[in-house]
Amino acid sequence: MNDVKKPTGLPRTVAFRLGTVGAVVADRFAARIEELDLKPKHAGLMTALSHGEAASQQELAGRLGVAPSLVVALADHLERLGAIERVRDPADRRRQVLRLTAHGHTLLAACEQAARELDDELTAGMTAEQRTALQRALGVLAAETGLPTGE
């Protein structure tokens, strides 16, 4: 009897491939923005604030699907960098809201540039049609999981 097991089909699943590729890409993106003293979660919080509407830490935690304590820690770091400011909500003086500063917009633009350069490297072997199809497929997956589609 042969005890050698057949190779698993796990590496061919979308879930496994996205997870492993995603981990590698996230590490590469993190390395690129490390010089800005940022981590991908900082970029995510700044992105959430970039639409111009001030938001409380509690609201942001709900929007991002993370613990409020994480938002506080991220916001503390971003405030030290001058990327965000905490201001009193004019509608409710008991509440503080977060706003992206001009420096925050500059940092976010640098993060976007780093991501676009990484995109170019990752998709260098693809045709324009393949890149477009990948973007569409990722948009569908994002919508299916309740994430922003990027459109």
PDB file of C-alpha atoms in Angstrom:
ATOM      1  CA  MET A   1       0.000   0.000   0.000  1.00  0.00           C
ATOM      2  CA  ASN A   2       1.277   3.427  -0.918  1.00  0.00           C
ATOM      3  CA  ASP A   3       1.130   5.949   1.941  1.00  0.00           C
ATOM      4  CA  VAL A   4       2.033   8.896  -0.277  1.00  0.00           C
ATOM      5  CA  LYS A   5      -0.851  11.306  -0.301  1.00  0.00           C
ATOM      6  CA  LYS A   6      -2.041  13.074  -3.392  1.00  0.00           C
ATOM      7  CA  PRO A   7      -1.292  16.785  -3.478  1.00  0.00           C
ATOM      8  CA  THR A   8      -4.125  18.894  -2.203  1.00  0.00           C
ATOM      9  CA  GLY A   9      -6.152  21.099  -4.515  1.00  0.00           C
ATOM     10  CA  LEU A  10      -6.036  23.916  -1.973  1.00  0.00           C
ATOM     11  CA  PRO A  11      -3.460  26.013  -3.887  1.00  0.00           C
ATOM     12  CA  ARG A  12      -5.845  26.123  -6.858  1.00  0.00           C
ATOM     13  CA  THR A  13      -8.708  27.676  -4.881  1.00  0.00           C
ATOM     14  CA  VAL A  14      -9.485  31.379  -5.223  1.00  0.00           C
ATOM     15  CA  ALA A  15      -9.555  31.778  -1.448  1.00  0.00           C
ATOM     16  CA  PHE A  16      -6.096  30.310  -0.951  1.00  0.00           C
ATOM     17  CA  ARG A  17      -4.558  32.140  -3.887  1.00  0.00           C
ATOM     18  CA  LEU A  18      -6.004  35.496  -2.906  1.00  0.00           C
ATOM     19  CA  GLY A  19      -4.875  34.962   0.669  1.00  0.00           C
ATOM     20  CA  THR A  20      -1.304  34.056  -0.194  1.00  0.00           C
ATOM     21  CA  VAL A  21      -0.907  36.629  -2.965  1.00  0.00           C
ATOM     22  CA  GLY A  22      -2.592  39.220  -0.756  1.00  0.00           C
ATOM     23  CA  ALA A  23      -0.161  38.562   2.094  1.00  0.00           C
ATOM     24  CA  VAL A  24       2.841  38.989  -0.198  1.00  0.00           C
ATOM     25  CA  VAL A  25       1.448  42.156  -1.789  1.00  0.00           C
ATOM     26  CA  ALA A  26       0.525  43.619   1.616  1.00  0.00           C
ATOM     27  CA  ASP A  27       4.093  43.026   2.832  1.00  0.00           C
ATOM     28  CA  ARG A  28       5.518  44.711  -0.258  1.00  0.00           C
ATOM     29  CA  PHE A  29       3.181  47.684   0.110  1.00  0.00           C
ATOM     30  CA  ALA A  30       4.038  47.956   3.812  1.00  0.00           C
ATOM     31  CA  ALA A  31       7.745  48.020   2.970  1.00  0.00           C
ATOM     32  CA  ARG A  32       7.181  50.860   0.490  1.00  0.00           C
ATOM     33  CA  ILE A  33       5.312  53.117   2.903  1.00  0.00           C
ATOM     34  CA  GLU A  34       7.465  52.303   5.923  1.00  0.00           C
ATOM     35  CA  GLU A  35       9.754  55.235   5.057  1.00  0.00           C
ATOM     36  CA  LEU A  36       6.714  57.495   5.603  1.00  0.00           C
ATOM     37  CA  ASP A  37       6.372  56.004   9.123  1.00  0.00           C
ATOM     38  CA  LEU A  38       3.098  54.434   8.010  1.00  0.00           C
ATOM     39  CA  LYS A  39       1.567  50.980   7.892  1.00  0.00           C
ATOM     40  CA  PRO A  40      -1.213  49.865   5.533  1.00  0.00           C
ATOM     41  CA  LYS A  41      -3.809  50.319   8.300  1.00  0.00           C
ATOM     42  CA  HIS A  42      -2.779  53.975   8.610  1.00  0.00           C
ATOM     43  CA  ALA A  43      -3.328  54.362   4.864  1.00  0.00           C
ATOM     44  CA  GLY A  44      -6.727  52.704   5.240  1.00  0.00           C
ATOM     45  CA  LEU A  45      -7.786  55.117   7.964  1.00  0.00           C
ATOM     46  CA  MET A  46      -6.593  58.123   5.960  1.00  0.00           C
ATOM     47  CA  THR A  47      -8.480  56.790   2.932  1.00  0.00           C
ATOM     48  CA  ALA A  48     -11.655  56.562   5.014  1.00  0.00           C
ATOM     49  CA  LEU A  49     -11.168  60.216   6.008  1.00  0.00           C
ATOM     50  CA  SER A  50     -10.201  61.399   2.528  1.00  0.00           C
ATOM     51  CA  HIS A  51     -13.761  61.828   1.323  1.00  0.00           C
ATOM     52  CA  GLY A  52     -13.913  65.109   3.220  1.00  0.00           C
ATOM     53  CA  GLU A  53     -16.421  64.172   5.864  1.00  0.00           C
ATOM     54  CA  ALA A  54     -15.145  64.297   9.411  1.00  0.00           C
ATOM     55  CA  ALA A  55     -15.909  61.167  11.408  1.00  0.00           C
ATOM     56  CA  SER A  56     -15.703  60.105  15.013  1.00  0.00           C
ATOM     57  CA  GLN A  57     -13.371  57.317  16.024  1.00  0.00           C
ATOM     58  CA  GLN A  58     -16.428  55.186  16.853  1.00  0.00           C
ATOM     59  CA  GLU A  59     -17.968  55.783  13.404  1.00  0.00           C
ATOM     60  CA  LEU A  60     -14.681  54.955  11.711  1.00  0.00           C
ATOM     61  CA  ALA A  61     -14.352  51.727  13.677  1.00  0.00           C
ATOM     62  CA  GLY A  62     -17.798  50.689  12.473  1.00  0.00           C
ATOM     63  CA  ARG A  63     -17.089  51.704   8.880  1.00  0.00           C
ATOM     64  CA  LEU A  64     -13.767  49.878   8.824  1.00  0.00           C
ATOM     65  CA  GLY A  65     -15.012  46.862  10.763  1.00  0.00           C
ATOM     66  CA  VAL A  66     -12.294  47.106  13.422  1.00  0.00           C
ATOM     67  CA  ALA A  67     -12.165  47.611  17.174  1.00  0.00           C
ATOM     68  CA  PRO A  68     -12.459  51.231  18.335  1.00  0.00           C
ATOM     69  CA  SER A  69      -9.204  50.795  20.270  1.00  0.00           C
ATOM     70  CA  LEU A  70      -7.377  50.132  16.979  1.00  0.00           C
ATOM     71  CA  VAL A  71      -8.760  53.334  15.469  1.00  0.00           C
ATOM     72  CA  VAL A  72      -7.584  55.244  18.557  1.00  0.00           C
ATOM     73  CA  ALA A  73      -4.062  53.814  18.256  1.00  0.00           C
ATOM     74  CA  LEU A  74      -3.907  54.529  14.509  1.00  0.00           C
ATOM     75  CA  ALA A  75      -5.300  58.031  15.005  1.00  0.00           C
ATOM     76  CA  ASP A  76      -2.798  58.769  17.782  1.00  0.00           C
ATOM     77  CA  HIS A  77       0.081  57.895  15.455  1.00  0.00           C
ATOM     78  CA  LEU A  78      -1.377  59.863  12.539  1.00  0.00           C
ATOM     79  CA  GLU A  79      -1.955  62.865  14.792  1.00  0.00           C
ATOM     80  CA  ARG A  80       1.701  62.764  15.907  1.00  0.00           C
ATOM     81  CA  LEU A  81       2.690  62.794  12.220  1.00  0.00           C
ATOM     82  CA  GLY A  82       0.423  65.783  11.592  1.00  0.00           C
ATOM     83  CA  ALA A  83      -1.685  63.752   9.161  1.00  0.00           C
ATOM     84  CA  ILE A  84      -4.968  64.132  11.008  1.00  0.00           C
ATOM     85  CA  GLU A  85      -6.451  66.449  13.568  1.00  0.00           C
ATOM     86  CA  ARG A  86      -9.019  65.848  16.264  1.00  0.00           C
ATOM     87  CA  VAL A  87     -11.620  68.595  16.462  1.00  0.00           C
ATOM     88  CA  ARG A  88     -14.823  69.095  18.427  1.00  0.00           C
ATOM     89  CA  ASP A  89     -17.953  68.256  16.473  1.00  0.00           C
ATOM     90  CA  PRO A  90     -19.835  71.541  16.052  1.00  0.00           C
ATOM     91  CA  ALA A  91     -23.137  69.632  16.224  1.00  0.00           C
ATOM     92  CA  ASP A  92     -22.175  67.861  19.462  1.00  0.00           C
ATOM     93  CA  ARG A  93     -19.412  69.521  21.470  1.00  0.00           C
ATOM     94  CA  ARG A  94     -18.972  66.356  23.585  1.00  0.00           C
ATOM     95  CA  ARG A  95     -17.755  64.446  20.544  1.00  0.00           C
ATOM     96  CA  GLN A  96     -14.425  64.674  18.749  1.00  0.00           C
ATOM     97  CA  VAL A  97     -14.137  63.997  15.038  1.00  0.00           C
ATOM     98  CA  LEU A  98     -11.085  63.245  12.931  1.00  0.00           C
ATOM     99  CA  ARG A  99     -10.108  65.235   9.856  1.00  0.00           C
ATOM    100  CA  LEU A 100      -7.350  64.670   7.361  1.00  0.00           C
ATOM    101  CA  THR A 101      -4.895  67.583   7.260  1.00  0.00           C
ATOM    102  CA  ALA A 102      -3.058  68.935   4.223  1.00  0.00           C
ATOM    103  CA  HIS A 103      -0.053  66.874   5.306  1.00  0.00           C
ATOM    104  CA  GLY A 104      -2.349  63.858   5.581  1.00  0.00           C
ATOM    105  CA  HIS A 105      -3.469  64.375   1.984  1.00  0.00           C
ATOM    106  CA  THR A 106       0.206  64.535   0.951  1.00  0.00           C
ATOM    107  CA  LEU A 107       0.986  61.300   2.814  1.00  0.00           C
ATOM    108  CA  LEU A 108      -2.060  59.607   1.300  1.00  0.00           C
ATOM    109  CA  ALA A 109      -0.950  60.683  -2.187  1.00  0.00           C
ATOM    110  CA  ALA A 110       2.474  59.160  -1.497  1.00  0.00           C
ATOM    111  CA  CYS A 111       0.778  55.915  -0.425  1.00  0.00           C
ATOM    112  CA  GLU A 112      -1.264  55.905  -3.617  1.00  0.00           C
ATOM    113  CA  GLN A 113       1.875  56.468  -5.693  1.00  0.00           C
ATOM    114  CA  ALA A 114       3.588  53.554  -3.922  1.00  0.00           C
ATOM    115  CA  ALA A 115       0.545  51.352  -4.580  1.00  0.00           C
ATOM    116  CA  ARG A 116       0.401  52.347  -8.266  1.00  0.00           C
ATOM    117  CA  GLU A 117       4.097  51.560  -8.719  1.00  0.00           C
ATOM    118  CA  LEU A 118       3.546  48.187  -7.071  1.00  0.00           C
ATOM    119  CA  ASP A 119       0.500  47.624  -9.314  1.00  0.00           C
ATOM    120  CA  ASP A 120       2.692  48.283 -12.356  1.00  0.00           C
ATOM    121  CA  GLU A 121       5.272  45.757 -11.172  1.00  0.00           C
ATOM    122  CA  LEU A 122       2.693  43.122 -10.311  1.00  0.00           C
ATOM    123  CA  THR A 123       0.835  43.429 -13.598  1.00  0.00           C
ATOM    124  CA  ALA A 124       3.845  43.975 -15.873  1.00  0.00           C
ATOM    125  CA  GLY A 125       3.344  40.578 -17.494  1.00  0.00           C
ATOM    126  CA  MET A 126      -0.342  41.197 -18.217  1.00  0.00           C
ATOM    127  CA  THR A 127      -2.007  42.686 -21.243  1.00  0.00           C
ATOM    128  CA  ALA A 128      -4.190  45.765 -20.834  1.00  0.00           C
ATOM    129  CA  GLU A 129      -7.250  43.512 -21.230  1.00  0.00           C
ATOM    130  CA  GLN A 130      -6.011  41.207 -18.468  1.00  0.00           C
ATOM    131  CA  ARG A 131      -5.407  44.151 -16.119  1.00  0.00           C
ATOM    132  CA  THR A 132      -8.909  45.452 -16.831  1.00  0.00           C
ATOM    133  CA  ALA A 133     -10.412  41.995 -16.243  1.00  0.00           C
ATOM    134  CA  LEU A 134      -8.483  41.662 -12.969  1.00  0.00           C
ATOM    135  CA  GLN A 135      -9.748  45.053 -11.782  1.00  0.00           C
ATOM    136  CA  ARG A 136     -13.329  44.079 -12.643  1.00  0.00           C
ATOM    137  CA  ALA A 137     -13.029  40.698 -10.922  1.00  0.00           C
ATOM    138  CA  LEU A 138     -11.545  42.288  -7.799  1.00  0.00           C
ATOM    139  CA  GLY A 139     -14.405  44.799  -7.802  1.00  0.00           C
ATOM    140  CA  VAL A 140     -16.950  41.971  -7.888  1.00  0.00           C
ATOM    141  CA  LEU A 141     -15.158  40.151  -5.063  1.00  0.00           C
ATOM    142  CA  ALA A 142     -14.992  43.346  -3.023  1.00  0.00           C
ATOM    143  CA  ALA A 143     -18.727  43.904  -3.455  1.00  0.00           C
ATOM    144  CA  GLU A 144     -19.476  40.284  -2.538  1.00  0.00           C
ATOM    145  CA  THR A 145     -17.551  40.652   0.705  1.00  0.00           C
ATOM    146  CA  GLY A 146     -19.055  44.034   1.570  1.00  0.00           C
ATOM    147  CA  LEU A 147     -15.877  46.007   0.907  1.00  0.00           C
ATOM    148  CA  PRO A 148     -15.687  49.202  -1.138  1.00  0.00           C
ATOM    149  CA  THR A 149     -15.357  48.368  -4.820  1.00  0.00           C
ATOM    150  CA  GLY A 150     -12.962  51.226  -5.569  1.00  0.00           C
ATOM    151  CA  GLU A 151     -15.283  52.841  -8.087  1.00  0.00           C
TER     152      GLU A 151
END
